[in-house]
Structure formats: C-alpha cells, structure tokens
Amino acid sequence: MTTDDRITLYYSPQTRATGARVLLEELGAPYDLHVLNMKAGEQRQPAYLAVNPLGKVPAIGHRGELVTEQVAIFIYLGDLFPQARLTPALDDARRGPYLRWIAYYGSAFEPALIDKFRQIPPAPPRQSPYSDYDTMLGALEARLSAGPYLLGRSMTAADILWGVALSWTMTFGLVPKKDVFVRYSERITSRPIFQRITAADAEMAAQHAAACGKAPG
Ligand SMILES: N[C@@H](CCC(=O)N[C@@H](CS)C(=O)NCC(=O)O)C(=O)O
C-alpha cells in the first residue's frame, strides 16, 4: 500500500461509523477521517449527499471508489489487510460462517432493531427479513454461547462489528444485557483501541455540540 492508497473514512462520532474506525485501527490501516458534524446536519448537505446519497456514515473512499454500508466496509477492509489475520482466507472453511454472520448483522439484526426501536410489530414471519425479534436474537445467542468469538477461538472483523454493535444496542436497551452478550461485547470494548476511540469520540461529540451551541449527547 502506497501513501496515495490511503483510505478516507467519512465519519461522525458515536455513530455506526465508530465500529469502522475501530476496525481500521485494529487492522493497522492508513486512513484519514473526513468528519461530519451531524449535530449541524452536515450529512444532509449537498457536499456529502454527493458522496453518499443516503446521507449516512460510515462510508469509505479508496482508490477512487466509494464503499458504503457497514457490512460491505467490514468485508472490504478485512480482505484488504489479510496480514492482520482478521479475515478467514477464501479457502478457509470458516469463510462461509464469517460472511454469514457479517451479512446477518445487516439483513436480520438491523431491520429487527429498527422495528423494535420504533415499537413496530414485525411483518408476519414469512415476510419479515428476520422472522421475529426473539428468534433472530436467539440464533445469535446460540452462536455466541459456543464462543469465545463468532468463529471460535480467534477474533475476526465480524467480532468487531458485533462487539461494538452489541455494546451500543445494550446501552440503548434494544438488546437485553444477558451475560453472553455482555461478556462477548466486552472482549472487544475492553481492547485499548476501542477505549481510545471511545474517548476521542466523546471529545469530538462535545466539540460538535459546542459548535452548534447544544449540550453534548
Ligand atoms: N445502512 C447503513 C446505515 C448507517 C446509519 O444508519 N448511519 C447513521 C449513523 S448511526 C447515519 O449516518 N445517520 C445520519 C442521518 O440519517 O442523518 C450502514 O449499515 O452502514
């Protein structure tokens, strides 16, 4: 990777972009932040909508291309840095479950989470992308019970995605604080990189709030 091969992470603190930043750090990737003050609505300004029409972070720019969606970003970055050993290789039997659990995050967990947050009953199980909330979470719980990581003994990029996500979803009361989720999430959030990014996020969020004359949070 050359110096002009750096990754740009479109970022806002204390959002879904935090996990992507933690992953970049865990991978030892060279990256620059393009920070958006969401409290000031910068993600909805034309300049950013020209990058991501959905006005969402994370997004990454790399080699003149754009990648949006956490799921795609995690797979892309993990594969880009195989030397970090956070991704099973294409010929590794664990590659299938690795992709399964990353995709599960985007196509089952997130839709279930939003319905729960909005207190909307799910579509009937045969139409819902996640069956029902308890079944969706139960499958994850069963997988994590074997532990310590999703694929067994070694941590992968999938664990960073899930460990960070379970941390904030438990904080918001969207996922119950069962031992299995708490212990699993702590394996990621107790790592120095997560701690450092969390502290940096708090500082950045306070600066954003001050710039808008708002209280942080
Ligand atoms: N489908 C996207 C969702 C990302 C997302 O919801 N990002 C939120 C931050 S946590 C966002 O950018 N919200 C800004 C807005 O909608 O104004 C992904 O998985 O990456």
Short mmCIF file of C-alpha atoms and ligand atoms in Angstrom, two decimals:
data_model
loop_
_atom_site.label_atom_id
_atom_site.label_comp_id
_atom_site.label_asym_id
_atom_site.label_seq_id
_atom_site.Cartn_x
_atom_site.Cartn_y
_atom_site.Cartn_z
CA MET A 1 0.00 0.00 0.00
CA THR A 2 1.48 3.36 -1.07
CA THR A 3 0.85 6.74 0.55
CA ASP A 4 -1.71 7.71 -2.12
CA ASP A 5 -3.51 4.48 -1.30
CA ARG A 6 -4.83 5.84 1.97
CA ILE A 7 -8.42 5.21 2.99
CA THR A 8 -10.80 8.07 3.70
CA LEU A 9 -13.38 7.30 6.37
CA TYR A 10 -16.44 9.55 6.31
CA TYR A 11 -17.08 9.81 9.97
CA SER A 12 -19.19 11.18 12.74
CA PRO A 13 -18.51 10.35 16.41
CA GLN A 14 -20.72 8.00 18.42
CA THR A 15 -22.40 6.57 15.34
CA ARG A 16 -22.24 3.36 13.33
CA ALA A 17 -19.02 4.79 11.86
CA THR A 18 -17.26 4.19 15.19
CA GLY A 19 -17.04 0.45 14.53
CA ALA A 20 -15.47 1.05 11.11
CA ARG A 21 -12.84 3.26 12.72
CA VAL A 22 -12.12 0.65 15.38
CA LEU A 23 -11.66 -1.90 12.58
CA LEU A 24 -9.28 0.40 10.65
CA GLU A 25 -7.19 0.78 13.80
CA GLU A 26 -7.24 -2.94 14.59
CA LEU A 27 -6.08 -3.61 11.01
CA GLY A 28 -3.30 -1.03 11.26
CA ALA A 29 -4.71 0.60 8.10
CA PRO A 30 -3.53 4.01 6.88
CA TYR A 31 -6.59 6.26 6.91
CA ASP A 32 -7.79 9.82 7.16
CA LEU A 33 -11.02 10.96 8.72
CA HIS A 34 -13.46 13.16 6.88
CA VAL A 35 -15.51 14.34 9.83
CA LEU A 36 -19.13 15.39 9.53
CA ASN A 37 -20.86 17.30 12.29
CA MET A 38 -24.21 15.55 12.35
CA LYS A 39 -25.49 17.88 15.04
CA ALA A 40 -25.09 20.63 12.44
CA GLY A 41 -26.72 18.43 9.79
CA GLU A 42 -23.62 18.23 7.58
CA GLN A 43 -24.54 14.71 6.46
CA ARG A 44 -27.62 16.15 4.74
CA GLN A 45 -25.80 18.96 2.94
CA PRO A 46 -25.26 18.65 -0.85
CA ALA A 47 -21.49 18.18 -0.41
CA TYR A 48 -21.98 14.91 1.48
CA LEU A 49 -25.06 13.77 -0.38
CA ALA A 50 -22.86 13.85 -3.48
CA VAL A 51 -20.67 11.26 -1.71
CA ASN A 52 -23.45 9.14 -0.21
CA PRO A 53 -26.96 9.99 -1.42
CA LEU A 54 -28.39 8.38 1.72
CA GLY A 55 -26.56 10.86 3.93
CA LYS A 56 -25.29 8.03 6.15
CA VAL A 57 -21.97 7.13 7.71
CA PRO A 58 -19.82 5.12 7.62
CA ALA A 59 -18.59 5.40 4.06
CA ILE A 60 -15.07 4.94 2.82
CA GLY A 61 -13.26 6.25 -0.20
CA HIS A 62 -10.41 4.15 -1.54
CA ARG A 63 -8.61 4.07 -4.90
CA GLY A 64 -11.15 6.46 -6.35
CA GLU A 65 -14.12 4.26 -5.38
CA LEU A 66 -16.72 4.57 -2.68
CA VAL A 67 -17.91 1.84 -0.31
CA THR A 68 -20.95 2.40 1.87
CA GLU A 69 -22.78 0.04 4.28
CA GLN A 70 -21.06 -1.35 7.34
CA VAL A 71 -21.35 -4.90 6.05
CA ALA A 72 -19.55 -4.11 2.79
CA ILE A 73 -17.00 -1.92 4.54
CA PHE A 74 -16.09 -4.64 7.05
CA ILE A 75 -15.70 -7.31 4.40
CA TYR A 76 -13.75 -4.97 2.11
CA LEU A 77 -11.34 -3.75 4.77
CA GLY A 78 -10.76 -7.15 6.30
CA ASP A 79 -9.83 -8.54 2.90
CA LEU A 80 -7.61 -5.55 2.12
CA PHE A 81 -5.34 -6.33 5.09
CA PRO A 82 -5.03 -10.13 5.23
CA GLN A 83 -1.78 -9.76 7.17
CA ALA A 84 -3.83 -8.56 10.18
CA ARG A 85 -5.45 -12.02 10.20
CA LEU A 86 -8.91 -10.70 10.98
CA THR A 87 -10.42 -12.39 7.92
CA PRO A 88 -10.54 -16.09 7.06
CA ALA A 89 -8.99 -16.67 3.64
CA LEU A 90 -11.15 -17.68 0.65
CA ASP A 91 -10.13 -21.33 1.05
CA ASP A 92 -10.67 -21.38 4.82
CA ALA A 93 -13.77 -23.41 5.85
CA ARG A 94 -14.65 -20.62 8.29
CA ARG A 95 -15.07 -18.16 5.41
CA GLY A 96 -18.74 -19.11 4.93
CA PRO A 97 -19.78 -18.61 8.57
CA TYR A 98 -17.69 -15.44 8.65
CA LEU A 99 -19.69 -13.95 5.75
CA ARG A 100 -22.91 -15.34 7.17
CA TRP A 101 -22.59 -13.51 10.47
CA ILE A 102 -21.49 -10.24 8.89
CA ALA A 103 -24.44 -10.37 6.48
CA TYR A 104 -26.77 -11.38 9.34
CA TYR A 105 -25.93 -8.10 11.00
CA GLY A 106 -27.19 -6.05 8.05
CA SER A 107 -30.05 -8.16 6.79
CA ALA A 108 -31.56 -9.55 10.01
CA PHE A 109 -30.26 -7.71 13.11
CA GLU A 110 -30.53 -4.10 11.87
CA PRO A 111 -34.08 -4.37 10.48
CA ALA A 112 -35.18 -6.10 13.69
CA LEU A 113 -33.51 -3.42 15.78
CA ILE A 114 -35.22 -0.57 13.98
CA ASP A 115 -38.65 -2.22 14.28
CA LYS A 116 -38.00 -2.73 17.98
CA PHE A 117 -36.80 0.83 18.48
CA ARG A 118 -39.91 2.18 16.71
CA GLN A 119 -42.11 -0.34 18.52
CA ILE A 120 -43.43 -1.57 15.18
CA PRO A 121 -44.57 -5.19 15.17
CA PRO A 122 -42.58 -7.22 12.64
CA ALA A 123 -44.17 -8.33 9.40
CA PRO A 124 -45.52 -11.90 9.61
CA PRO A 125 -42.53 -14.30 9.96
CA ARG A 126 -42.74 -15.47 6.34
CA GLN A 127 -42.46 -11.88 5.08
CA SER A 128 -40.13 -10.44 7.70
CA PRO A 129 -36.43 -10.49 6.78
CA TYR A 130 -35.61 -11.59 10.32
CA SER A 131 -38.50 -13.90 11.25
CA ASP A 132 -39.23 -12.34 14.64
CA TYR A 133 -37.00 -10.49 17.09
CA ASP A 134 -36.60 -13.27 19.64
CA THR A 135 -35.81 -15.88 17.00
CA MET A 136 -33.30 -13.54 15.35
CA LEU A 137 -31.54 -12.77 18.64
CA GLY A 138 -31.80 -16.37 19.83
CA ALA A 139 -29.79 -17.59 16.84
CA LEU A 140 -27.07 -15.07 17.63
CA GLU A 141 -27.11 -16.04 21.30
CA ALA A 142 -26.75 -19.71 20.44
CA ARG A 143 -23.79 -18.95 18.20
CA LEU A 144 -22.08 -16.77 20.79
CA SER A 145 -22.65 -19.28 23.58
CA ALA A 146 -20.07 -21.55 21.96
CA GLY A 147 -17.58 -18.61 21.96
CA PRO A 148 -15.39 -17.02 22.78
CA TYR A 149 -15.73 -15.45 19.31
CA LEU A 150 -18.19 -15.96 16.46
CA LEU A 151 -15.82 -18.33 14.70
CA GLY A 152 -14.44 -19.94 17.82
CA ARG A 153 -11.02 -19.19 19.25
CA SER A 154 -9.83 -16.35 17.04
CA MET A 155 -11.23 -12.87 16.75
CA THR A 156 -12.21 -11.65 13.28
CA ALA A 157 -13.55 -8.45 11.77
CA ALA A 158 -17.05 -9.89 12.30
CA ASP A 159 -16.48 -9.73 16.07
CA ILE A 160 -15.53 -6.07 15.87
CA LEU A 161 -18.78 -5.34 14.01
CA TRP A 162 -20.87 -7.30 16.50
CA GLY A 163 -18.96 -6.42 19.66
CA VAL A 164 -19.32 -2.68 19.03
CA ALA A 165 -22.96 -3.02 17.90
CA LEU A 166 -23.98 -5.06 20.95
CA SER A 167 -22.32 -2.51 23.18
CA TRP A 168 -24.46 0.41 21.96
CA THR A 169 -27.64 -1.61 21.46
CA MET A 170 -27.42 -2.89 25.05
CA THR A 171 -26.79 0.67 26.25
CA PHE A 172 -29.97 1.80 24.46
CA GLY A 173 -31.94 -1.12 25.90
CA LEU A 174 -32.60 -2.66 22.47
CA VAL A 175 -30.73 -5.86 23.30
CA PRO A 176 -31.08 -7.42 26.76
CA LYS A 177 -27.96 -7.37 28.93
CA LYS A 178 -27.62 -11.15 29.04
CA ASP A 179 -24.28 -12.48 30.27
CA VAL A 180 -23.48 -13.98 26.90
CA PHE A 181 -23.86 -10.63 25.10
CA VAL A 182 -22.14 -8.63 27.83
CA ARG A 183 -19.11 -10.92 28.04
CA TYR A 184 -18.78 -11.14 24.26
CA SER A 185 -19.08 -7.39 23.74
CA GLU A 186 -16.54 -6.72 26.47
CA ARG A 187 -13.98 -8.81 24.63
CA ILE A 188 -13.99 -6.05 22.02
CA THR A 189 -14.76 -2.98 24.10
CA SER A 190 -12.05 -3.74 26.67
CA ARG A 191 -9.40 -3.59 23.96
CA PRO A 192 -7.17 -0.48 24.06
CA ILE A 193 -8.22 0.60 20.56
CA PHE A 194 -11.92 0.68 21.40
CA GLN A 195 -11.18 2.57 24.61
CA ARG A 196 -9.08 5.13 22.77
CA ILE A 197 -11.65 5.69 20.00
CA THR A 198 -14.46 5.99 22.55
CA ALA A 199 -12.56 8.72 24.40
CA ALA A 200 -11.76 10.52 21.12
CA ASP A 201 -15.43 10.22 20.09
CA ALA A 202 -16.62 11.81 23.34
CA GLU A 203 -14.25 14.74 22.81
CA MET A 204 -15.29 15.16 19.17
CA ALA A 205 -19.00 14.93 20.01
CA ALA A 206 -18.57 17.64 22.66
CA GLN A 207 -16.79 19.88 20.11
CA HIS A 208 -19.61 19.31 17.63
CA ALA A 209 -22.23 20.15 20.22
CA ALA A 210 -20.33 23.29 21.26
CA ALA A 211 -20.05 24.38 17.61
CA CYS A 212 -23.85 24.19 17.40
CA GLY A 213 -24.45 25.69 20.83
CA LYS A 214 -26.02 22.41 22.00
CA ALA A 215 -25.45 20.23 25.05
CA PRO A 216 -23.43 17.06 24.18
CA GLY A 217 -25.31 13.80 23.70
N1 LIG B 1 -27.22 1.02 6.25
C1 LIG B 1 -26.20 1.86 6.81
C2 LIG B 1 -26.78 2.62 7.96
C3 LIG B 1 -25.80 3.61 8.56
C4 LIG B 1 -26.51 4.56 9.52
O1 LIG B 1 -27.67 4.37 9.92
N2 LIG B 1 -25.79 5.61 9.92
C5 LIG B 1 -26.36 6.64 10.75
C6 LIG B 1 -25.43 6.92 11.93
S1 LIG B 1 -25.52 5.72 13.21
C7 LIG B 1 -26.39 7.95 9.97
O2 LIG B 1 -25.48 8.22 9.21
N3 LIG B 1 -27.41 8.80 10.21
C8 LIG B 1 -27.44 10.13 9.68
C9 LIG B 1 -28.75 10.56 9.10
O3 LIG B 1 -29.51 9.70 8.68
O4 LIG B 1 -28.99 11.76 9.08
C10 LIG B 1 -24.98 1.02 7.23
O5 LIG B 1 -25.19 -0.10 7.71
O6 LIG B 1 -23.85 1.47 7.11
#
